[in-house]
PDB file of C-alpha atoms in Angstrom:
ATOM      1  CA  UNK A   1     -36.356 -30.363  28.854  1.00 59.00           C
ATOM      2  CA  UNK A   2     -35.381 -26.620  28.528  1.00 67.00           C
ATOM      3  CA  UNK A   3     -34.171 -25.625  25.279  1.00 91.00           C
ATOM      4  CA  UNK A   4     -30.524 -24.906  24.810  1.00 96.00           C
ATOM      5  CA  UNK A   5     -29.387 -21.283  24.665  1.00 98.00           C
ATOM      6  CA  UNK A   6     -27.503 -19.745  21.561  1.00 98.00           C
ATOM      7  CA  UNK A   7     -23.983 -18.503  21.360  1.00 98.00           C
ATOM      8  CA  UNK A   8     -23.714 -15.058  19.494  1.00 98.00           C
ATOM      9  CA  UNK A   9     -20.469 -14.003  18.151  1.00 98.00           C
ATOM     10  CA  UNK A  10     -20.706 -10.125  18.261  1.00 98.00           C
ATOM     11  CA  UNK A  11     -18.529  -7.773  16.267  1.00 98.00           C
ATOM     12  CA  UNK A  12     -17.633  -4.236  18.055  1.00 98.00           C
ATOM     13  CA  UNK A  13     -16.017  -1.095  16.935  1.00 98.00           C
ATOM     14  CA  UNK A  14     -12.356  -1.137  16.220  1.00 96.00           C
ATOM     15  CA  UNK A  15     -12.047   2.561  17.370  1.00 94.00           C
ATOM     16  CA  UNK A  16     -15.128   4.648  16.626  1.00 96.00           C
ATOM     17  CA  UNK A  17     -17.901   3.592  18.934  1.00 97.00           C
ATOM     18  CA  UNK A  18     -20.389   4.863  16.238  1.00 97.00           C
ATOM     19  CA  UNK A  19     -19.514   1.783  14.239  1.00 98.00           C
ATOM     20  CA  UNK A  20     -21.447  -0.570  16.216  1.00 97.00           C
ATOM     21  CA  UNK A  21     -24.460  -2.058  14.507  1.00 98.00           C
ATOM     22  CA  UNK A  22     -27.953  -1.812  15.883  1.00 98.00           C
ATOM     23  CA  UNK A  23     -28.299  -5.633  15.803  1.00 98.00           C
ATOM     24  CA  UNK A  24     -25.114  -5.993  17.914  1.00 98.00           C
ATOM     25  CA  UNK A  25     -26.680  -3.683  20.564  1.00 98.00           C
ATOM     26  CA  UNK A  26     -29.917  -5.387  20.583  1.00 98.00           C
ATOM     27  CA  UNK A  27     -28.137  -8.788  20.821  1.00 98.00           C
ATOM     28  CA  UNK A  28     -26.075  -7.572  23.725  1.00 98.00           C
ATOM     29  CA  UNK A  29     -29.122  -6.280  25.435  1.00 97.00           C
ATOM     30  CA  UNK A  30     -30.909  -9.587  25.185  1.00 97.00           C
ATOM     31  CA  UNK A  31     -28.312 -12.147  26.028  1.00 98.00           C
ATOM     32  CA  UNK A  32     -28.148 -13.598  29.659  1.00 98.00           C
ATOM     33  CA  UNK A  33     -24.404 -13.548  29.787  1.00 98.00           C
ATOM     34  CA  UNK A  34     -21.858 -11.407  27.799  1.00 98.00           C
ATOM     35  CA  UNK A  35     -18.335 -12.652  27.558  1.00 98.00           C
ATOM     36  CA  UNK A  36     -15.743  -9.992  27.056  1.00 98.00           C
ATOM     37  CA  UNK A  37     -11.825 -10.279  26.545  1.00 96.00           C
ATOM     38  CA  UNK A  38     -11.361  -7.282  28.715  1.00 97.00           C
ATOM     39  CA  UNK A  39     -14.557  -6.282  30.714  1.00 97.00           C
ATOM     40  CA  UNK A  40     -13.167  -2.973  31.556  1.00 97.00           C
ATOM     41  CA  UNK A  41     -13.047  -2.276  27.801  1.00 97.00           C
ATOM     42  CA  UNK A  42     -16.315  -3.605  27.123  1.00 98.00           C
ATOM     43  CA  UNK A  43     -17.797  -1.786  29.894  1.00 97.00           C
ATOM     44  CA  UNK A  44     -16.922   1.587  28.295  1.00 97.00           C
ATOM     45  CA  UNK A  45     -18.749   0.483  25.217  1.00 97.00           C
ATOM     46  CA  UNK A  46     -21.753  -0.523  27.271  1.00 98.00           C
ATOM     47  CA  UNK A  47     -21.755   2.805  29.238  1.00 98.00           C
ATOM     48  CA  UNK A  48     -21.491   4.900  26.085  1.00 97.00           C
ATOM     49  CA  UNK A  49     -24.678   3.268  24.780  1.00 97.00           C
ATOM     50  CA  UNK A  50     -26.341   3.023  28.251  1.00 97.00           C
ATOM     51  CA  UNK A  51     -26.715  -0.786  27.989  1.00 96.00           C
ATOM     52  CA  UNK A  52     -26.409  -3.060  31.090  1.00 94.00           C
ATOM     53  CA  UNK A  53     -25.255  -6.661  30.797  1.00 96.00           C
ATOM     54  CA  UNK A  54     -24.027  -9.513  32.882  1.00 96.00           C
ATOM     55  CA  UNK A  55     -20.249  -9.408  32.118  1.00 98.00           C
ATOM     56  CA  UNK A  56     -17.901 -12.363  32.329  1.00 97.00           C
ATOM     57  CA  UNK A  57     -14.299 -12.462  31.290  1.00 97.00           C
ATOM     58  CA  UNK A  58     -13.159 -14.825  28.612  1.00 97.00           C
ATOM     59  CA  UNK A  59      -9.381 -14.400  27.348  1.00 96.00           C
ATOM     60  CA  UNK A  60      -6.432 -16.467  26.333  1.00 94.00           C
ATOM     61  CA  UNK A  61      -5.449 -17.506  29.902  1.00 95.00           C
ATOM     62  CA  UNK A  62      -8.796 -18.444  31.233  1.00 96.00           C
ATOM     63  CA  UNK A  63     -10.661 -19.949  28.073  1.00 96.00           C
ATOM     64  CA  UNK A  64      -9.902 -23.553  28.411  1.00 96.00           C
ATOM     65  CA  UNK A  65     -10.738 -23.717  32.152  1.00 97.00           C
ATOM     66  CA  UNK A  66     -14.183 -21.887  31.574  1.00 97.00           C
ATOM     67  CA  UNK A  67     -15.385 -23.908  28.684  1.00 97.00           C
ATOM     68  CA  UNK A  68     -17.300 -26.580  30.755  1.00 97.00           C
ATOM     69  CA  UNK A  69     -19.151 -24.157  32.919  1.00 97.00           C
ATOM     70  CA  UNK A  70     -20.041 -21.973  29.933  1.00 98.00           C
ATOM     71  CA  UNK A  71     -21.415 -25.056  28.126  1.00 98.00           C
ATOM     72  CA  UNK A  72     -23.533 -25.854  31.244  1.00 97.00           C
ATOM     73  CA  UNK A  73     -25.035 -22.436  31.093  1.00 97.00           C
ATOM     74  CA  UNK A  74     -25.755 -22.609  27.440  1.00 98.00           C
ATOM     75  CA  UNK A  75     -27.174 -26.148  27.724  1.00 97.00           C
ATOM     76  CA  UNK A  76     -29.422 -24.947  30.605  1.00 97.00           C
ATOM     77  CA  UNK A  77     -30.841 -22.313  28.191  1.00 97.00           C
ATOM     78  CA  UNK A  78     -28.811 -19.305  28.761  1.00 98.00           C
ATOM     79  CA  UNK A  79     -28.136 -17.024  25.725  1.00 98.00           C
ATOM     80  CA  UNK A  80     -24.648 -15.933  25.515  1.00 98.00           C
ATOM     81  CA  UNK A  81     -22.749 -13.305  23.608  1.00 98.00           C
ATOM     82  CA  UNK A  82     -18.971 -13.200  22.899  1.00 98.00           C
ATOM     83  CA  UNK A  83     -17.246  -9.878  22.155  1.00 98.00           C
ATOM     84  CA  UNK A  84     -13.446  -8.965  21.968  1.00 96.00           C
ATOM     85  CA  UNK A  85     -11.772  -5.880  22.919  1.00 96.00           C
ATOM     86  CA  UNK A  86     -12.476  -4.635  19.386  1.00 95.00           C
ATOM     87  CA  UNK A  87     -13.665  -5.929  15.858  1.00 97.00           C
ATOM     88  CA  UNK A  88     -14.675  -9.413  15.173  1.00 98.00           C
ATOM     89  CA  UNK A  89     -14.061 -12.020  17.856  1.00 98.00           C
ATOM     90  CA  UNK A  90     -11.666 -14.902  16.875  1.00 97.00           C
ATOM     91  CA  UNK A  91      -9.747 -13.105  14.569  1.00 96.00           C
ATOM     92  CA  UNK A  92      -6.428 -13.086  16.478  1.00 94.00           C
ATOM     93  CA  UNK A  93      -8.662 -13.017  19.585  1.00 95.00           C
ATOM     94  CA  UNK A  94     -10.107 -15.483  22.015  1.00 96.00           C
ATOM     95  CA  UNK A  95     -13.209 -17.619  21.280  1.00 97.00           C
ATOM     96  CA  UNK A  96     -12.130 -20.423  19.028  1.00 97.00           C
ATOM     97  CA  UNK A  97     -12.161 -23.119  21.911  1.00 97.00           C
ATOM     98  CA  UNK A  98     -15.496 -22.285  22.961  1.00 98.00           C
ATOM     99  CA  UNK A  99     -17.132 -22.035  19.477  1.00 98.00           C
ATOM    100  CA  UNK A 100     -15.544 -25.477  18.678  1.00 98.00           C
ATOM    101  CA  UNK A 101     -16.911 -26.936  21.986  1.00 98.00           C
ATOM    102  CA  UNK A 102     -20.403 -25.369  21.229  1.00 98.00           C
ATOM    103  CA  UNK A 103     -20.589 -26.857  17.933  1.00 98.00           C
ATOM    104  CA  UNK A 104     -19.301 -30.064  19.306  1.00 98.00           C
ATOM    105  CA  UNK A 105     -22.204 -30.187  21.826  1.00 97.00           C
ATOM    106  CA  UNK A 106     -24.930 -29.213  19.184  1.00 97.00           C
ATOM    107  CA  UNK A 107     -25.159 -25.678  20.370  1.00 98.00           C
ATOM    108  CA  UNK A 108     -26.294 -23.102  17.858  1.00 98.00           C
ATOM    109  CA  UNK A 109     -23.627 -20.356  17.036  1.00 98.00           C
ATOM    110  CA  UNK A 110     -24.779 -17.432  15.212  1.00 98.00           C
ATOM    111  CA  UNK A 111     -22.641 -14.419  13.769  1.00 98.00           C
ATOM    112  CA  UNK A 112     -23.731 -10.842  14.504  1.00 98.00           C
ATOM    113  CA  UNK A 113     -21.283  -9.136  11.717  1.00 98.00           C
ATOM    114  CA  UNK A 114     -19.542  -5.789  11.898  1.00 97.00           C
ATOM    115  CA  UNK A 115     -15.925  -4.236  11.868  1.00 97.00           C
ATOM    116  CA  UNK A 116     -12.979  -6.234  11.406  1.00 97.00           C
ATOM    117  CA  UNK A 117      -9.605  -4.477  11.282  1.00 97.00           C
ATOM    118  CA  UNK A 118      -8.026  -6.711   8.391  1.00 96.00           C
ATOM    119  CA  UNK A 119     -11.113  -6.404   6.152  1.00 97.00           C
ATOM    120  CA  UNK A 120     -11.290  -2.550   6.674  1.00 97.00           C
ATOM    121  CA  UNK A 121      -7.715  -2.148   6.003  1.00 98.00           C
ATOM    122  CA  UNK A 122      -7.532  -4.282   2.857  1.00 98.00           C
ATOM    123  CA  UNK A 123     -10.601  -2.263   1.561  1.00 98.00           C
ATOM    124  CA  UNK A 124      -8.447   0.995   1.441  1.00 97.00           C
ATOM    125  CA  UNK A 125      -5.225  -0.397   1.035  1.00 97.00           C
ATOM    126  CA  UNK A 126      -5.054   0.310  -2.866  1.00 97.00           C
ATOM    127  CA  UNK A 127      -3.664  -3.458  -3.172  1.00 97.00           C
ATOM    128  CA  UNK A 128      -5.377  -6.398  -4.801  1.00 96.00           C
ATOM    129  CA  UNK A 129      -8.376  -7.497  -2.942  1.00 96.00           C
ATOM    130  CA  UNK A 130      -9.828 -10.435  -5.079  1.00 95.00           C
ATOM    131  CA  UNK A 131      -7.299 -12.729  -3.446  1.00 95.00           C
ATOM    132  CA  UNK A 132      -5.570 -12.333  -0.130  1.00 96.00           C
ATOM    133  CA  UNK A 133      -4.252 -14.290   2.750  1.00 96.00           C
ATOM    134  CA  UNK A 134      -4.301 -13.380   6.433  1.00 97.00           C
ATOM    135  CA  UNK A 135      -1.194 -14.320   8.469  1.00 97.00           C
ATOM    136  CA  UNK A 136      -2.044 -12.762  11.821  1.00 96.00           C
ATOM    137  CA  UNK A 137       0.873 -11.346  13.962  1.00 96.00           C
ATOM    138  CA  UNK A 138       4.504 -12.105  12.683  1.00 96.00           C
ATOM    139  CA  UNK A 139       6.852 -13.755  15.090  1.00 96.00           C
ATOM    140  CA  UNK A 140       8.475 -11.629  17.616  1.00 95.00           C
ATOM    141  CA  UNK A 141      11.960 -12.747  17.142  1.00 96.00           C
ATOM    142  CA  UNK A 142      13.747 -11.375  14.321  1.00 95.00           C
ATOM    143  CA  UNK A 143      15.406 -14.575  13.078  1.00 95.00           C
ATOM    144  CA  UNK A 144      11.911 -16.440  13.250  1.00 96.00           C
ATOM    145  CA  UNK A 145      10.150 -13.579  11.630  1.00 96.00           C
ATOM    146  CA  UNK A 146      12.541 -13.497   8.591  1.00 94.00           C
ATOM    147  CA  UNK A 147      12.391 -17.238   8.207  1.00 93.00           C
ATOM    148  CA  UNK A 148       8.364 -16.973   8.153  1.00 94.00           C
ATOM    149  CA  UNK A 149       8.697 -14.023   5.707  1.00 94.00           C
ATOM    150  CA  UNK A 150      11.006 -16.282   3.467  1.00 89.00           C
ATOM    151  CA  UNK A 151       8.337 -19.007   3.281  1.00 89.00           C
ATOM    152  CA  UNK A 152       6.046 -16.084   2.032  1.00 91.00           C
ATOM    153  CA  UNK A 153       8.457 -14.864  -0.502  1.00 85.00           C
ATOM    154  CA  UNK A 154       6.567 -16.204  -3.785  1.00 79.00           C
ATOM    155  CA  UNK A 155       3.081 -15.816  -2.227  1.00 89.00           C
ATOM    156  CA  UNK A 156       0.962 -14.317  -5.176  1.00 88.00           C
ATOM    157  CA  UNK A 157      -1.950 -13.026  -3.067  1.00 93.00           C
ATOM    158  CA  UNK A 158      -1.980  -9.830  -1.058  1.00 97.00           C
ATOM    159  CA  UNK A 159      -0.618 -10.584   2.472  1.00 98.00           C
ATOM    160  CA  UNK A 160      -2.254  -9.177   5.453  1.00 98.00           C
ATOM    161  CA  UNK A 161      -0.623  -8.949   9.030  1.00 98.00           C
ATOM    162  CA  UNK A 162      -1.191  -7.453  12.371  1.00 97.00           C
ATOM    163  CA  UNK A 163       1.612  -5.949  14.096  1.00 96.00           C
ATOM    164  CA  UNK A 164       2.573  -3.760  17.142  1.00 93.00           C
ATOM    165  CA  UNK A 165       3.692  -0.368  16.962  1.00 92.00           C
ATOM    166  CA  UNK A 166       6.829  -1.295  18.783  1.00 92.00           C
ATOM    167  CA  UNK A 167       7.918  -3.737  16.271  1.00 94.00           C
ATOM    168  CA  UNK A 168       6.591  -2.031  13.157  1.00 95.00           C
ATOM    169  CA  UNK A 169       9.885  -0.642  12.050  1.00 94.00           C
ATOM    170  CA  UNK A 170      11.823  -3.842  12.574  1.00 95.00           C
ATOM    171  CA  UNK A 171       9.275  -5.878  10.742  1.00 97.00           C
ATOM    172  CA  UNK A 172       9.301  -3.513   7.988  1.00 97.00           C
ATOM    173  CA  UNK A 173      13.063  -3.657   7.630  1.00 96.00           C
ATOM    174  CA  UNK A 174      12.828  -7.428   7.668  1.00 96.00           C
ATOM    175  CA  UNK A 175      10.236  -7.219   4.753  1.00 96.00           C
ATOM    176  CA  UNK A 176      12.659  -5.143   2.815  1.00 95.00           C
ATOM    177  CA  UNK A 177      15.433  -7.424   3.358  1.00 93.00           C
ATOM    178  CA  UNK A 178      13.441 -10.782   2.336  1.00 91.00           C
ATOM    179  CA  UNK A 179      10.646  -9.532  -0.117  1.00 92.00           C
ATOM    180  CA  UNK A 180      12.473  -6.638  -1.823  1.00 91.00           C
ATOM    181  CA  UNK A 181      12.569  -2.935  -1.305  1.00 93.00           C
ATOM    182  CA  UNK A 182      10.236  -2.283  -4.202  1.00 92.00           C
ATOM    183  CA  UNK A 183       7.271  -4.511  -3.089  1.00 93.00           C
ATOM    184  CA  UNK A 184       4.139  -2.490  -2.886  1.00 97.00           C
ATOM    185  CA  UNK A 185       2.647  -2.384   0.780  1.00 98.00           C
ATOM    186  CA  UNK A 186       0.468  -0.166   2.981  1.00 98.00           C
ATOM    187  CA  UNK A 187       0.328   0.275   6.826  1.00 97.00           C
ATOM    188  CA  UNK A 188      -2.805   1.502   8.347  1.00 96.00           C
ATOM    189  CA  UNK A 189      -2.909   2.306  11.987  1.00 94.00           C
ATOM    190  CA  UNK A 190      -5.564   3.345  14.551  1.00 93.00           C
ATOM    191  CA  UNK A 191      -8.230   2.756  12.176  1.00 95.00           C
ATOM    192  CA  UNK A 192     -11.596   4.663  12.604  1.00 96.00           C
ATOM    193  CA  UNK A 193      -9.772   6.575  15.520  1.00 93.00           C
ATOM    194  CA  UNK A 194      -8.919  10.197  15.825  1.00 90.00           C
ATOM    195  CA  UNK A 195      -5.224   9.692  14.848  1.00 89.00           C
ATOM    196  CA  UNK A 196      -5.914   7.200  11.963  1.00 93.00           C
ATOM    197  CA  UNK A 197      -3.026   7.036   9.440  1.00 92.00           C
ATOM    198  CA  UNK A 198      -2.523   5.594   6.107  1.00 95.00           C
ATOM    199  CA  UNK A 199       1.136   4.999   4.657  1.00 95.00           C
ATOM    200  CA  UNK A 200       1.276   3.601   1.208  1.00 97.00           C
ATOM    201  CA  UNK A 201       4.101   2.955  -1.242  1.00 97.00           C
ATOM    202  CA  UNK A 202       6.859   0.645  -1.806  1.00 96.00           C
ATOM    203  CA  UNK A 203       8.413  -1.039   1.305  1.00 96.00           C
ATOM    204  CA  UNK A 204      11.415   1.170   0.946  1.00 95.00           C
ATOM    205  CA  UNK A 205       9.190   4.298   0.951  1.00 96.00           C
ATOM    206  CA  UNK A 206       7.246   3.198   4.033  1.00 96.00           C
ATOM    207  CA  UNK A 207      10.435   2.180   5.871  1.00 94.00           C
ATOM    208  CA  UNK A 208      11.880   5.557   5.117  1.00 94.00           C
ATOM    209  CA  UNK A 209       8.673   7.193   6.507  1.00 93.00           C
ATOM    210  CA  UNK A 210       8.723   4.824   9.748  1.00 92.00           C
ATOM    211  CA  UNK A 211      12.510   5.841  10.307  1.00 87.00           C
ATOM    212  CA  UNK A 212      11.633   9.491  10.365  1.00 85.00           C
ATOM    213  CA  UNK A 213      12.236  10.964  13.730  1.00 79.00           C
ATOM    214  CA  UNK A 214       9.340  12.952  13.584  1.00 75.00           C
ATOM    215  CA  UNK A 215       7.188   9.996  12.879  1.00 74.00           C
ATOM    216  CA  UNK A 216       5.479   8.633  15.930  1.00 72.00           C
ATOM    217  CA  UNK A 217       3.816   5.412  15.337  1.00 72.00           C
ATOM    218  CA  UNK A 218       1.271   4.396  18.193  1.00 77.00           C
ATOM    219  CA  UNK A 219      -1.621   2.197  18.484  1.00 79.00           C
ATOM    220  CA  UNK A 220      -2.576  -0.935  16.534  1.00 84.00           C
ATOM    221  CA  UNK A 221      -1.364  -1.532  12.966  1.00 95.00           C
ATOM    222  CA  UNK A 222      -2.303  -3.440   9.905  1.00 98.00           C
ATOM    223  CA  UNK A 223       0.441  -4.289   7.480  1.00 98.00           C
ATOM    224  CA  UNK A 224      -0.573  -5.174   3.931  1.00 98.00           C
ATOM    225  CA  UNK A 225       1.917  -6.274   1.287  1.00 98.00           C
ATOM    226  CA  UNK A 226       1.446  -7.036  -2.304  1.00 97.00           C
ATOM    227  CA  UNK A 227       1.923 -10.487  -3.635  1.00 94.00           C
ATOM    228  CA  UNK A 228       4.801 -11.597  -5.806  1.00 88.00           C
ATOM    229  CA  UNK A 229       4.111 -10.416  -9.369  1.00 79.00           C
ATOM    230  CA  UNK A 230       7.177 -12.062 -10.869  1.00 69.00           C
ATOM    231  CA  UNK A 231       5.329 -15.211 -11.730  1.00 59.00           C
ATOM    232  CA  UNK A 232       7.094 -18.002 -13.852  1.00 55.00           C
ATOM    233  CA  UNK A 233       6.029 -18.142 -17.481  1.00 64.00           C
ATOM    234  CA  UNK A 234       3.987 -21.097 -18.619  1.00 66.00           C
ATOM    235  CA  UNK A 235       6.779 -23.222 -19.686  1.00 70.00           C
ATOM    236  CA  UNK A 236       8.366 -22.942 -16.439  1.00 75.00           C
ATOM    237  CA  UNK A 237       5.342 -23.995 -14.666  1.00 76.00           C
ATOM    238  CA  UNK A 238       4.753 -26.926 -16.906  1.00 80.00           C
ATOM    239  CA  UNK A 239       8.269 -28.075 -16.202  1.00 82.00           C
ATOM    240  CA  UNK A 240       7.978 -27.723 -12.510  1.00 83.00           C
ATOM    241  CA  UNK A 241       4.709 -29.592 -12.752  1.00 83.00           C
ATOM    242  CA  UNK A 242       6.412 -32.351 -14.467  1.00 87.00           C
ATOM    243  CA  UNK A 243       9.421 -32.563 -12.111  1.00 87.00           C
ATOM    244  CA  UNK A 244       7.025 -32.436  -9.077  1.00 88.00           C
ATOM    245  CA  UNK A 245       5.004 -35.340 -10.560  1.00 87.00           C
ATOM    246  CA  UNK A 246       8.267 -37.478 -11.079  1.00 88.00           C
ATOM    247  CA  UNK A 247       9.503 -36.697  -7.706  1.00 89.00           C
ATOM    248  CA  UNK A 248       6.328 -37.708  -5.947  1.00 85.00           C
ATOM    249  CA  UNK A 249       6.974 -41.053  -7.220  1.00 87.00           C
ATOM    250  CA  UNK A 250      10.146 -41.448  -4.997  1.00 89.00           C
ATOM    251  CA  UNK A 251       9.561 -39.015  -2.065  1.00 91.00           C
ATOM    252  CA  UNK A 252       6.583 -37.382  -0.164  1.00 88.00           C
ATOM    253  CA  UNK A 253       4.449 -34.512  -1.627  1.00 84.00           C
ATOM    254  CA  UNK A 254       5.853 -32.083   1.087  1.00 86.00           C
ATOM    255  CA  UNK A 255       9.550 -32.982   0.208  1.00 89.00           C
ATOM    256  CA  UNK A 256       8.953 -32.761  -3.652  1.00 88.00           C
ATOM    257  CA  UNK A 257       7.370 -29.417  -3.221  1.00 87.00           C
ATOM    258  CA  UNK A 258      10.559 -28.341  -1.099  1.00 86.00           C
ATOM    259  CA  UNK A 259      12.928 -29.640  -3.880  1.00 87.00           C
ATOM    260  CA  UNK A 260      11.080 -27.937  -6.679  1.00 85.00           C
ATOM    261  CA  UNK A 261      10.621 -24.739  -4.822  1.00 80.00           C
ATOM    262  CA  UNK A 262      14.391 -24.439  -3.964  1.00 76.00           C
ATOM    263  CA  UNK A 263      15.601 -25.036  -7.613  1.00 75.00           C
ATOM    264  CA  UNK A 264      12.798 -23.094  -9.438  1.00 73.00           C
ATOM    265  CA  UNK A 265      11.754 -20.083  -7.349  1.00 68.00           C
ATOM    266  CA  UNK A 266       8.258 -21.039  -7.689  1.00 75.00           C
ATOM    267  CA  UNK A 267       6.242 -20.582  -4.696  1.00 72.00           C
ATOM    268  CA  UNK A 268       5.281 -23.495  -2.332  1.00 75.00           C
ATOM    269  CA  UNK A 269       1.673 -22.599  -2.278  1.00 75.00           C
ATOM    270  CA  UNK A 270       1.645 -22.695  -6.083  1.00 74.00           C
ATOM    271  CA  UNK A 271       3.433 -25.938  -6.259  1.00 80.00           C
ATOM    272  CA  UNK A 272       1.197 -27.443  -3.666  1.00 77.00           C
ATOM    273  CA  UNK A 273      -1.777 -26.696  -5.783  1.00 71.00           C
ATOM    274  CA  UNK A 274      -0.086 -28.211  -8.877  1.00 71.00           C
ATOM    275  CA  UNK A 275       0.872 -31.385  -7.007  1.00 64.00           C
ATOM    276  CA  UNK A 276      -2.881 -31.647  -5.612  1.00 57.00           C
ATOM    277  CA  UNK A 277      -4.288 -31.112  -9.174  1.00 54.00           C
ATOM    278  CA  UNK A 278      -2.242 -34.052 -10.543  1.00 57.00           C
ATOM    279  CA  UNK A 279      -3.081 -36.295  -7.724  1.00 52.00           C
ATOM    280  CA  UNK A 280      -6.821 -35.460  -8.102  1.00 42.00           C
ATOM    281  CA  UNK A 281      -6.644 -36.481 -11.886  1.00 51.00           C
ATOM    282  CA  UNK A 282      -5.371 -39.940 -10.969  1.00 50.00           C
TER     283      UNK A 282
END
């Protein structure tokens, strides 16, 4: 029986083609099949380095339908690489279903690390990097976006989002409305490309810059917002923990968190961890 193939998850440049790793190029050269989110974009990268590969498309609209045939190829011994249009695959890009299916079927999956927009942006943002949360793209509809931001109002970690240039102004204004004008933030767009731009300051300052008629925002953007620093004092936290423990005797943990968050202003994430700690002690 032939050995099964390996699925490689290959990071590619987020803009500057020189950022590809030697290992990524070597892996692309040796795999039998290279899966690409958009074969036209990947072909430009391959042509730049004079690399030939058997390209197949794998995107959000065909991934589910292709999994069975791709698994058969892997099980027959074909090595396979997966790339997205830019950066690390699966980070707001296709591939999760295939990786999950590969693991389920005992197929080895190896990472070929490299560029990732969220980590690149975080490293130069000037915001705390020791603890952060990645929330992907915010909802398109304003009402849903504001509701989602409201759920993050008391998040203490640095928050990282992807956003389109077309919605960036509206999203920034919603962030000002929900999180406050003075919350520190950063916007980084066209990372590693010719027109790379960094905006830092308060949400209000960034909003003013974006609303300047002379400011033309194009390309892909990473929005970073500082976590909530108006944390409750130790006694307030202890009171909230006791109230949470009491309520959990009568209602579900989730409902108890909602009630305490509403009346104390302490973030849901923090309350969830408090409740979990108490339950683990029992």
